Every structure is written in structure tokens, then in C-alpha cells.
Amino acid sequence: MATAGKVIKCKAAVSWEPNKPLVIEEIEVAPPQVNEVRIKIVAAAVCRSDLYQLLEAMPKDDFPTILGHEAAGIVESVGPGVTEFQPGDKVIPVFLSQCRECRFCKSPKTNQCEKSWFNVQHDGSESRFTCKGKKLLPFIGTSTFSEYTVVNQIAVAKIDPAAPLDKVCLLGCGICTGYGAAVNTAKVEPGSTCAVFGLGAVGLAAVMGCKAAGAKKIIAVDINPEKFEKAKVFGATDFVNPKDHDKPISQVLAEMTNGGVDYSLECTGNVGVMRSALESCIQAWGVSVIVGWTELHDVATRPVQLVKGRTWKGSHFGGFKSKDGVSEMVKAYLDKKVKVDEFITHNMTLDQINDAIELMKHSKW
Ligand SMILES: NC(=O)c1ccc[n+]([C@@H]2O[C@H](COP(=O)([O-])OP(=O)(O)OC[C@H]3O[C@@H](n4cnc5c(N)ncnc54)[C@H](O)[C@@H]3O)[C@@H](O)[C@H]2O)c1
Ligand SMILES: [Zn+2]
Ligand SMILES: [Zn+2]
């Protein structure tokens, strides 16, 4: 492409400081370096984890930055050493890498990768973004709230050229995370009873995963009852709003299910809900999966909950080996085996990103 090897000027939503609206700026994106891919982002979505970083968790030193990690685009150019990608390829950046070489990548037991952004020290030298003469720090290796981004090839999934990018961008995080948490991590069995706590994109995808795995009863739990109608579309059979009850939600679920659910999936990021989800499981074999993200609080339960046979697990990116999993999920969408379109409530431009964030803050999508 004509832009290969050159600096690209484009628009991006810059986070100058924590807890402040993003600012649409003109930025410069440097050419990709060794093992890197420069991607023209065609569509991006907002995930709760972006907000969590912006509003709660991210150290001041990690700003200014460009957030965003759920997107799809087209390869514009590649750096030296890149053989897997060519300009024009349709791709999805992934925040969890898959180097295929480390001991975790080589093991079928995990989707963690030793070279993932989270596992490696960063000093800012990986930044390919500048704005008004200042370096912008990359965010979990993806920084997708930009018209162009640069990503290491171990964190890019090549997808079917037939895939509509404005839809499959959602497979870059939320849908794979929730769906995989049910199918890969909980390993929901046919005929089982499940509960999903929190019905954002992640929770709705978990409902879809439970249904695909053959669950016969799927209880959708949310404090926002407006979410129940959507949950039904993905396969939820029962609906519980904790605000309608004056007893612990675990007791409500135990009464509905003769002692507790076989599988529960926590998709809120709230440690109180994580505990409720575990304690809603039946003793003896109940499995509860933590999907929600927080690094700020401890999670607690009485040991006897586990001693009696419950299992407590966590799931990162739905347990999918990221590059392989994203490509497979895009294929499953094209084959009409998983839903994606139904997750989309608003289509907005990059200029409207703060409106999108407000909608998410108030659970209005
Ligand atoms: N493990 C991973 O790899 C991974 C990946 C992506 C996102 N996440 C995390 O998953 C969580 C969900 O993400 P999302 O984008 O779907 O978020 P979201 O904000 O769209 O949805 C959260 C839902 O939880 C509901 N909720 C809040 N408090 C509740 C309570 N006490 N009881 C029941 N429901 C409650 C909200 O009403 C909302 O519908 C976040 O914590 C996010 O950071 C984890
Ligand atoms: Zn996410
Ligand atoms: Zn690896």
C-alpha cells in the first residue's frame, strides 16, 4: 500500500488522564517494526474492561494512552519478520497473545501465553503513537480506539475474508470470553442447570455458551431487568433480579433448583457477586467460573463451600487459545453456529466514543 513504510496521520480517541472523557485527536502512527503488523481499524467495540482501566484501575503513569481492545480491521503493512500476514488480510487484534512457542502455548491445558502483554515488562518503547509531540502509551498491546494501530503478530488473529468487520469485532473480547467460559472452562454438560450473573456482552455470551452446550435451565441474573429480554434471545429460561428478593440470591437460586445450580458464571467483576455465584452452586459437584475482572479487591467464601465439593475457577478470554479461537469463532458465526448481530445495540462513529462510554456506564446497552 502507498502508506507502507511511512508515518500515518489519523484520528484516535486519546485518554490523556484517568477518569476524564477521551479526546479525539490527530495522531501519528509509526510504521510497524520487527514482528509487528499495522492495522487499519474498521470497527471497534467498548468493553467494560476499558472502562475499568479508565475509571478505576490504571496507574497514572500508564497515561496518556489509547484504550480499546475489541476490534476488527485490515492489515495495512507489516514489519520485518512477519510472514503470516499480508496487506489486505482481515484481522482481529487479541489482548492475549498466542506465540505458539512458549510452554503455555504448547500445553493443551491453558490459553495463557508467556509472551502476553500482561506477562512482559514494558517501558514505553513499544509505542508507535505520538500526538502533539508526546508519546502515547499502548494499552494491552491493542489500542484499538484509533483509525490505525500497531500490534505484535503473536497477538493478531487472521480471519475469514468473508467476515463483516463491523460485526465480528465483538469476537475480539466479550463474546469469546463469555461463550468460552461456559463451553471451555465450566465445560457445561447437556441437561444441566446454569446461572449467569451479569448480562452485559460477556454474560449474554455465557448464556449462549450454556445453551450451545445443551443446558436445560439457564437462569439469568441481573439487577437491571431491561437485560432479561435480550437474555431470552440467547437462551435464558429463567430470570432473577436480586433487587426483588430480601434473602441472599444463593438461597433464591437453591430454592429454584433443588439445592443449587450445576454451573454458575460470574460476569460482573464484583467480588460480592463472585461469592454469590459460587454459593449458588450445588454442593458435591457445582462449578463456578469467575469471568469478571478486578485487581482491586479480594474475593472470599467460607472454606466449607469448597470442602463440600464445589469447584471455583477463573476464565481468561474464555479459555480460547486466542489466535486459533478467534478464527474459529468467526467461522462459527459465518456458519450461523453462534450469534453476533444480536449483541449490537448501537452503531456509532469514533467521534461519539464518549457517548458510547456513557451508555456503558449506565448499563444502557
Ligand atoms: N476474564 C476475561 O478475560 C474478561 C474479558 C472481558 C471482560 N471481562 C470482564 O467481564 C465483566 C463483564 O463485562 P461486560 O463488558 O459484559 O460488562 P457490562 O458492564 O456490559 O455488564 C455487566 C452487567 O452486570 C450487571 N450487574 C452489575 N452488578 C450486578 C449485581 N450485583 N448482580 C447482578 N448483575 C449485576 C449490570 O447490570 C450489567 O448488565 C467485566 O468485569 C469485564 O471487565 C473479563
Ligand atoms: Zn474486553
Ligand atoms: Zn506463548
Coordinates of C-alpha atoms and ligand atoms in Angstrom, one line a residue:
M1 CA 0.0 0.0 0.0
A2 CA 1.1 3.6 -0.7
T3 CA 1.4 4.2 3.1
A4 CA 3.7 1.3 3.8
G5 CA 7.0 2.4 5.5
K6 CA 5.6 5.9 6.2
V7 CA 4.1 7.6 9.2
I8 CA 0.3 7.6 9.0
K9 CA -1.6 10.6 10.4
C10 CA -5.1 9.6 11.6
K11 CA -7.7 10.2 14.2
A12 CA -7.7 8.4 17.6
A13 CA -9.6 8.7 20.9
V14 CA -6.8 9.7 23.3
S15 CA -7.1 9.2 27.1
W16 CA -4.9 11.9 28.5
E17 CA -5.6 11.1 32.1
P18 CA -7.7 8.7 34.3
N19 CA -11.4 9.3 34.7
K20 CA -11.6 12.0 32.0
P21 CA -13.5 12.0 28.7
L22 CA -11.5 10.7 25.8
V23 CA -10.3 13.4 23.3
I24 CA -10.5 12.9 19.5
E25 CA -7.0 13.9 18.3
E26 CA -4.9 13.7 15.2
I27 CA -2.1 11.3 15.9
E28 CA 0.9 9.9 14.1
V29 CA 1.3 6.1 13.8
A30 CA 4.8 5.0 13.0
P31 CA 5.4 2.1 10.6
P32 CA 5.4 -1.4 12.1
Q33 CA 8.8 -2.7 13.4
V34 CA 10.1 -6.3 13.7
N35 CA 7.3 -8.8 14.1
E36 CA 4.7 -6.1 14.1
V37 CA 1.6 -5.5 12.0
R38 CA 0.0 -2.1 11.2
I39 CA -3.8 -2.4 11.1
K40 CA -6.5 -0.1 9.7
I41 CA -9.2 -0.5 12.3
V42 CA -12.6 -0.7 10.6
A43 CA -14.8 -1.3 13.6
A44 CA -14.3 -1.3 17.4
A45 CA -16.5 -2.0 20.4
V46 CA -16.3 -0.8 24.0
C47 CA -15.8 -3.5 26.7
R48 CA -16.3 -3.0 30.4
S49 CA -12.5 -3.7 30.9
D50 CA -11.7 -0.4 29.0
L51 CA -13.9 1.5 31.5
Y52 CA -12.5 -0.4 34.4
Q53 CA -9.0 0.8 33.4
L54 CA -10.1 4.3 32.6
L55 CA -12.1 4.9 35.7
E56 CA -10.7 2.6 38.4
A57 CA -7.5 0.7 38.0
M58 CA -4.9 2.1 35.6
P59 CA -1.9 3.8 37.2
K60 CA -1.5 7.5 36.2
D61 CA 1.9 6.6 34.7
D62 CA 0.2 4.5 32.1
F63 CA -1.4 7.7 30.6
P64 CA -1.6 9.2 28.0
T65 CA -2.8 6.2 26.2
I66 CA -5.2 4.9 23.5
L67 CA -7.6 2.4 25.1
G68 CA -9.6 -0.3 23.2
H69 CA -9.1 -4.0 22.7
E70 CA -12.2 -5.3 20.9
A71 CA -11.9 -4.5 17.2
A72 CA -11.5 -5.8 13.6
G73 CA -9.6 -4.3 10.7
I74 CA -7.4 -4.8 7.6
V75 CA -3.6 -5.2 7.6
E76 CA -2.1 -2.0 6.0
S77 CA 1.5 -3.1 6.2
V78 CA 3.8 -5.5 8.0
G79 CA 7.2 -5.1 9.7
P80 CA 10.4 -7.3 9.1
G81 CA 10.0 -10.9 10.1
V82 CA 6.2 -11.1 9.6
T83 CA 5.3 -13.9 7.2
E84 CA 1.9 -14.9 8.5
F85 CA 0.2 -11.6 7.4
Q86 CA 0.0 -9.6 4.2
P87 CA -1.6 -6.2 3.4
G88 CA -5.3 -6.7 2.8
D89 CA -5.8 -9.5 5.3
K90 CA -8.8 -9.2 7.6
V91 CA -7.7 -9.5 11.2
I92 CA -8.8 -9.2 14.8
P93 CA -6.2 -8.0 17.4
V94 CA -6.2 -10.0 20.6
F95 CA -5.1 -8.8 24.1
L96 CA -4.0 -12.3 24.9
S97 CA -1.2 -13.5 22.6
Q98 CA -0.5 -16.9 21.2
C99 CA 3.2 -17.2 20.4
R100 CA 2.9 -21.0 19.7
E101 CA 6.4 -21.4 21.2
C102 CA 6.2 -21.0 25.0
R103 CA 5.5 -23.8 27.5
F104 CA 1.9 -22.5 28.0
C105 CA 1.2 -22.2 24.3
K106 CA 2.5 -25.7 23.8
S107 CA 0.2 -27.1 26.5
P108 CA -3.4 -28.0 25.7
K109 CA -4.2 -27.2 29.4
T110 CA -4.2 -23.4 29.1
N111 CA -4.6 -20.4 26.8
Q112 CA -2.1 -18.3 28.7
C113 CA 1.0 -17.2 26.8
E114 CA 4.2 -16.3 28.5
K115 CA 4.7 -13.5 25.9
S116 CA 1.3 -11.9 26.6
W117 CA 1.2 -8.2 27.2
F118 CA 0.3 -8.9 30.9
N119 CA 3.3 -11.1 31.4
V120 CA 6.1 -8.9 30.0
Q121 CA 7.6 -5.7 31.3
H122 CA 7.0 -2.6 29.2
D123 CA 9.0 0.6 29.1
G124 CA 7.0 2.5 26.6
S125 CA 9.5 1.8 23.8
E126 CA 6.8 -0.4 22.1
S127 CA 4.7 2.8 21.5
R128 CA 4.2 3.6 17.8
F129 CA 1.8 6.5 18.6
T130 CA 2.6 10.2 19.0
C131 CA 0.3 13.2 19.5
K132 CA 1.3 16.8 19.7
G133 CA 4.9 15.7 20.1
K134 CA 4.1 13.4 23.1
K135 CA 4.4 9.5 23.1
L136 CA 1.1 7.8 23.7
L137 CA 1.5 4.5 25.6
P138 CA 0.0 1.4 24.1
F139 CA -2.9 -0.3 26.0
I140 CA -2.6 -4.1 26.5
G141 CA -0.9 -4.3 23.1
T142 CA -4.0 -3.4 21.1
S143 CA -5.0 0.3 21.4
T144 CA -8.0 0.0 19.1
F145 CA -9.8 3.3 19.6
S146 CA -7.7 4.6 16.7
E147 CA -8.1 4.5 12.9
Y148 CA -4.7 2.7 12.8
T149 CA -2.9 0.7 15.4
V150 CA 0.3 -1.5 15.5
V151 CA 0.1 -4.9 17.1
N152 CA 2.7 -7.7 17.5
Q153 CA 1.9 -10.6 15.2
I154 CA 1.6 -13.0 18.1
A155 CA -1.5 -11.0 19.1
V156 CA -3.3 -10.8 15.8
A157 CA -5.8 -13.4 14.5
K158 CA -6.3 -13.8 10.8
I159 CA -10.0 -14.2 9.9
D160 CA -12.1 -15.4 7.0
P161 CA -12.1 -12.7 4.3
A162 CA -15.9 -13.1 4.1
A163 CA -16.4 -11.8 7.7
P164 CA -18.2 -8.5 8.1
L165 CA -15.8 -6.5 10.3
D166 CA -18.5 -4.3 11.9
K167 CA -20.0 -7.4 13.4
V168 CA -17.1 -9.8 14.1
C169 CA -15.2 -7.0 16.0
L170 CA -17.2 -8.3 19.0
L171 CA -15.3 -11.6 18.8
G172 CA -12.1 -9.7 19.9
C173 CA -13.1 -10.0 23.6
G174 CA -16.6 -10.1 25.1
I175 CA -18.3 -12.9 23.1
C176 CA -15.4 -15.3 23.0
T177 CA -14.9 -14.6 26.7
G178 CA -18.4 -15.4 27.9
Y179 CA -19.1 -18.2 25.4
G180 CA -15.8 -19.9 26.1
A181 CA -16.2 -19.6 29.9
A182 CA -19.3 -21.8 29.6
V183 CA -18.0 -24.2 26.9
N184 CA -14.3 -24.4 27.6
T185 CA -13.8 -23.5 31.3
A186 CA -17.0 -24.6 33.0
K187 CA -17.5 -27.4 30.5
V188 CA -21.3 -27.2 30.8
E189 CA -22.9 -30.5 30.2
P190 CA -26.1 -31.4 28.3
G191 CA -29.2 -31.4 30.6
S192 CA -27.6 -29.3 33.3
T193 CA -28.8 -26.2 35.2
C194 CA -26.8 -23.0 34.9
A195 CA -26.9 -19.5 36.3
V196 CA -25.2 -16.5 34.7
F197 CA -24.7 -13.4 36.8
G198 CA -24.5 -10.1 34.9
L199 CA -25.9 -9.7 31.4
G200 CA -23.5 -7.5 29.6
A201 CA -22.0 -8.8 26.4
V202 CA -19.9 -11.2 28.4
G203 CA -22.8 -12.6 30.4
L204 CA -25.1 -12.8 27.3
A205 CA -22.4 -14.8 25.5
A206 CA -22.1 -17.0 28.6
V207 CA -25.8 -17.7 28.3
M208 CA -25.3 -18.5 24.6
G209 CA -22.5 -20.9 25.5
C210 CA -24.6 -22.7 28.1
K211 CA -27.4 -23.1 25.5
A212 CA -24.9 -24.4 22.9
A213 CA -23.6 -26.9 25.5
G214 CA -27.1 -28.3 26.0
A215 CA -28.1 -26.8 29.4
K216 CA -31.8 -27.3 30.0
K217 CA -32.3 -24.5 32.5
I218 CA -30.4 -21.2 32.3
I219 CA -31.1 -18.7 35.0
A220 CA -30.2 -15.1 34.0
V221 CA -29.4 -12.8 37.0
D222 CA -29.1 -9.0 36.7
I223 CA -30.0 -6.0 38.8
N224 CA -31.1 -4.3 35.5
P225 CA -34.3 -6.1 34.4
E226 CA -34.1 -4.5 31.0
K227 CA -31.5 -7.1 30.2
F228 CA -33.8 -10.0 30.5
E229 CA -35.5 -9.7 27.1
K230 CA -32.1 -9.9 25.4
A231 CA -31.0 -12.8 27.6
K232 CA -34.0 -14.8 26.3
V233 CA -32.8 -14.3 22.7
F234 CA -29.6 -16.1 23.7
G235 CA -31.3 -19.0 25.5
A236 CA -32.1 -17.9 29.1
T237 CA -35.1 -19.7 30.5
D238 CA -35.5 -18.1 33.9
F239 CA -34.8 -14.5 35.2
V240 CA -33.9 -13.3 38.6
N241 CA -33.4 -9.7 39.7
P242 CA -31.6 -9.7 43.1
K243 CA -33.4 -6.5 44.0
D244 CA -36.8 -8.3 44.0
H245 CA -35.6 -10.5 46.9
D246 CA -34.8 -9.8 50.5
K247 CA -32.8 -13.0 51.0
P248 CA -29.4 -13.9 49.6
I249 CA -29.5 -14.7 45.9
S250 CA -27.8 -18.0 46.5
Q251 CA -30.8 -19.1 48.6
V252 CA -33.2 -17.9 46.0
L253 CA -31.4 -20.0 43.3
A254 CA -31.1 -23.0 45.7
E255 CA -34.9 -22.9 46.2
M256 CA -35.5 -22.7 42.4
T257 CA -33.1 -25.7 41.6
N258 CA -33.5 -28.2 44.4
G259 CA -30.2 -27.2 46.1
G260 CA -28.2 -25.2 43.6
V261 CA -27.1 -24.9 40.0
D262 CA -24.6 -27.3 38.4
Y263 CA -22.7 -24.4 36.8
S264 CA -22.6 -20.6 37.6
L265 CA -20.8 -18.0 35.7
E266 CA -20.0 -14.6 37.2
C267 CA -19.8 -11.8 34.6
T268 CA -19.9 -8.6 36.6
G269 CA -16.4 -8.0 38.1
N270 CA -18.0 -7.6 41.6
V271 CA -16.4 -9.7 44.3
G272 CA -19.7 -10.0 46.2
V273 CA -21.3 -11.4 43.1
M274 CA -18.4 -13.8 42.7
R275 CA -19.1 -15.2 46.2
S276 CA -22.9 -15.4 45.5
A277 CA -22.2 -17.2 42.2
L278 CA -20.1 -19.8 44.0
E279 CA -22.5 -20.3 46.8
S280 CA -25.4 -20.7 44.3
C281 CA -23.8 -23.9 43.0
I282 CA -24.9 -27.2 44.3
Q283 CA -22.6 -28.9 46.8
A284 CA -20.9 -32.1 45.6
W285 CA -20.2 -31.1 42.0
G286 CA -21.2 -27.4 41.4
V287 CA -18.6 -25.5 39.3
S288 CA -18.4 -21.7 39.5
V289 CA -16.4 -19.6 37.0
I290 CA -15.2 -16.1 37.7
V291 CA -15.1 -14.1 34.4
G292 CA -15.5 -10.6 35.8
W293 CA -12.2 -8.6 36.1
T294 CA -10.9 -6.8 39.2
E295 CA -7.4 -6.5 40.6
L296 CA -8.5 -4.1 43.4
H297 CA -10.4 -6.4 45.8
D298 CA -10.1 -9.8 47.4
V299 CA -12.7 -12.4 47.0
A300 CA -13.9 -14.5 49.9
T301 CA -16.0 -17.5 50.9
R302 CA -16.1 -20.0 53.8
P303 CA -13.7 -22.9 53.0
V304 CA -16.6 -25.4 53.7
Q305 CA -18.2 -24.2 50.5
L306 CA -15.3 -25.8 48.6
V307 CA -14.7 -28.7 51.0
K308 CA -18.2 -29.9 50.2
G309 CA -17.2 -30.4 46.6
R310 CA -17.8 -27.1 44.8
T311 CA -15.1 -26.0 42.3
W312 CA -14.1 -22.4 41.9
K313 CA -12.4 -21.5 38.6
G314 CA -11.4 -18.4 36.6
S315 CA -11.5 -17.9 32.9
H316 CA -9.4 -15.5 30.8
F317 CA -10.6 -14.9 27.3
G318 CA -13.0 -17.9 27.7
G319 CA -10.1 -20.3 27.8
F320 CA -9.6 -20.0 24.0
K321 CA -6.1 -20.1 22.6
S322 CA -6.5 -16.6 21.3
K323 CA -5.5 -16.6 17.6
D324 CA -7.0 -20.0 16.9
G325 CA -10.1 -19.4 19.0
V326 CA -11.0 -16.1 17.3
S327 CA -10.6 -17.5 13.8
E328 CA -12.8 -20.5 14.8
M329 CA -15.4 -18.3 16.3
V330 CA -15.5 -16.1 13.2
K331 CA -16.0 -19.3 11.2
A332 CA -18.8 -20.4 13.6
Y333 CA -20.5 -17.1 13.1
L334 CA -20.3 -17.3 9.3
D335 CA -21.7 -20.9 9.6
K336 CA -24.6 -19.5 11.8
K337 CA -23.5 -21.5 14.8
V338 CA -23.0 -18.5 17.1
K339 CA -24.9 -15.3 17.2
V340 CA -23.1 -11.9 17.0
D341 CA -25.5 -9.4 15.3
E342 CA -27.9 -9.7 18.3
F343 CA -25.3 -8.2 20.6
I344 CA -25.2 -4.9 18.8
T345 CA -27.4 -2.2 20.2
H346 CA -25.8 0.9 18.8
N347 CA -23.6 1.8 15.8
M348 CA -21.6 5.0 16.4
T349 CA -18.7 6.9 15.0
L350 CA -15.3 7.3 16.6
D351 CA -16.3 10.9 17.4
Q352 CA -19.2 9.6 19.5
I353 CA -17.0 7.4 21.7
N354 CA -17.7 9.3 24.9
D355 CA -21.4 8.8 24.3
A356 CA -20.7 5.0 24.0
I357 CA -18.8 5.1 27.3
E358 CA -21.7 6.9 29.0
L359 CA -24.1 4.3 27.7
M360 CA -22.0 1.5 29.1
K361 CA -21.5 3.3 32.5
H362 CA -25.3 3.4 32.8
S363 CA -25.8 -0.2 31.5
K364 CA -27.9 1.2 28.7
W365 CA -26.7 -1.4 26.1
Ligands
LIG1 N1 -12.0 -12.7 32.1 C1 -11.8 -12.1 30.9 O1 -11.0 -12.5 30.1 C2 -12.6 -10.9 30.7 C3 -12.7 -10.4 29.3 C4 -13.6 -9.3 29.1 C5 -14.3 -8.8 30.1 N2 -14.2 -9.2 31.4 C6 -14.9 -8.7 32.5 O2 -16.2 -9.2 32.4 C7 -17.1 -8.4 33.1 C8 -18.4 -8.1 32.3 O3 -18.0 -7.3 31.1 P1 -19.2 -6.7 30.2 O4 -18.5 -5.9 29.1 O5 -20.2 -7.7 29.9 O6 -19.8 -5.6 31.3 P2 -21.2 -4.8 31.3 O7 -21.0 -3.7 32.2 O8 -21.7 -4.6 29.9 O9 -22.2 -5.8 32.0 C9 -22.2 -6.1 33.4 C10 -23.6 -6.5 33.8 O10 -23.6 -6.8 35.2 C11 -24.8 -6.3 35.8 N3 -24.6 -6.2 37.3 C12 -23.9 -5.3 37.9 N4 -23.9 -5.6 39.3 C13 -24.6 -6.7 39.4 C14 -25.1 -7.4 40.6 N5 -24.7 -7.1 41.8 N6 -25.8 -8.6 40.3 C15 -26.2 -8.9 39.1 N7 -25.8 -8.2 38.0 C16 -25.1 -7.1 38.1 C17 -25.0 -5.0 35.1 O11 -26.4 -4.5 35.3 C18 -24.7 -5.3 33.7 O12 -25.8 -5.8 32.9 C19 -16.3 -7.1 33.5 O13 -15.8 -7.2 34.8 C20 -15.2 -7.2 32.5 O14 -14.0 -6.5 32.9 C21 -13.3 -10.3 31.7
ZN2 ZN -12.7 -6.9 27.0
ZN3 ZN 3.1 -18.4 24.1

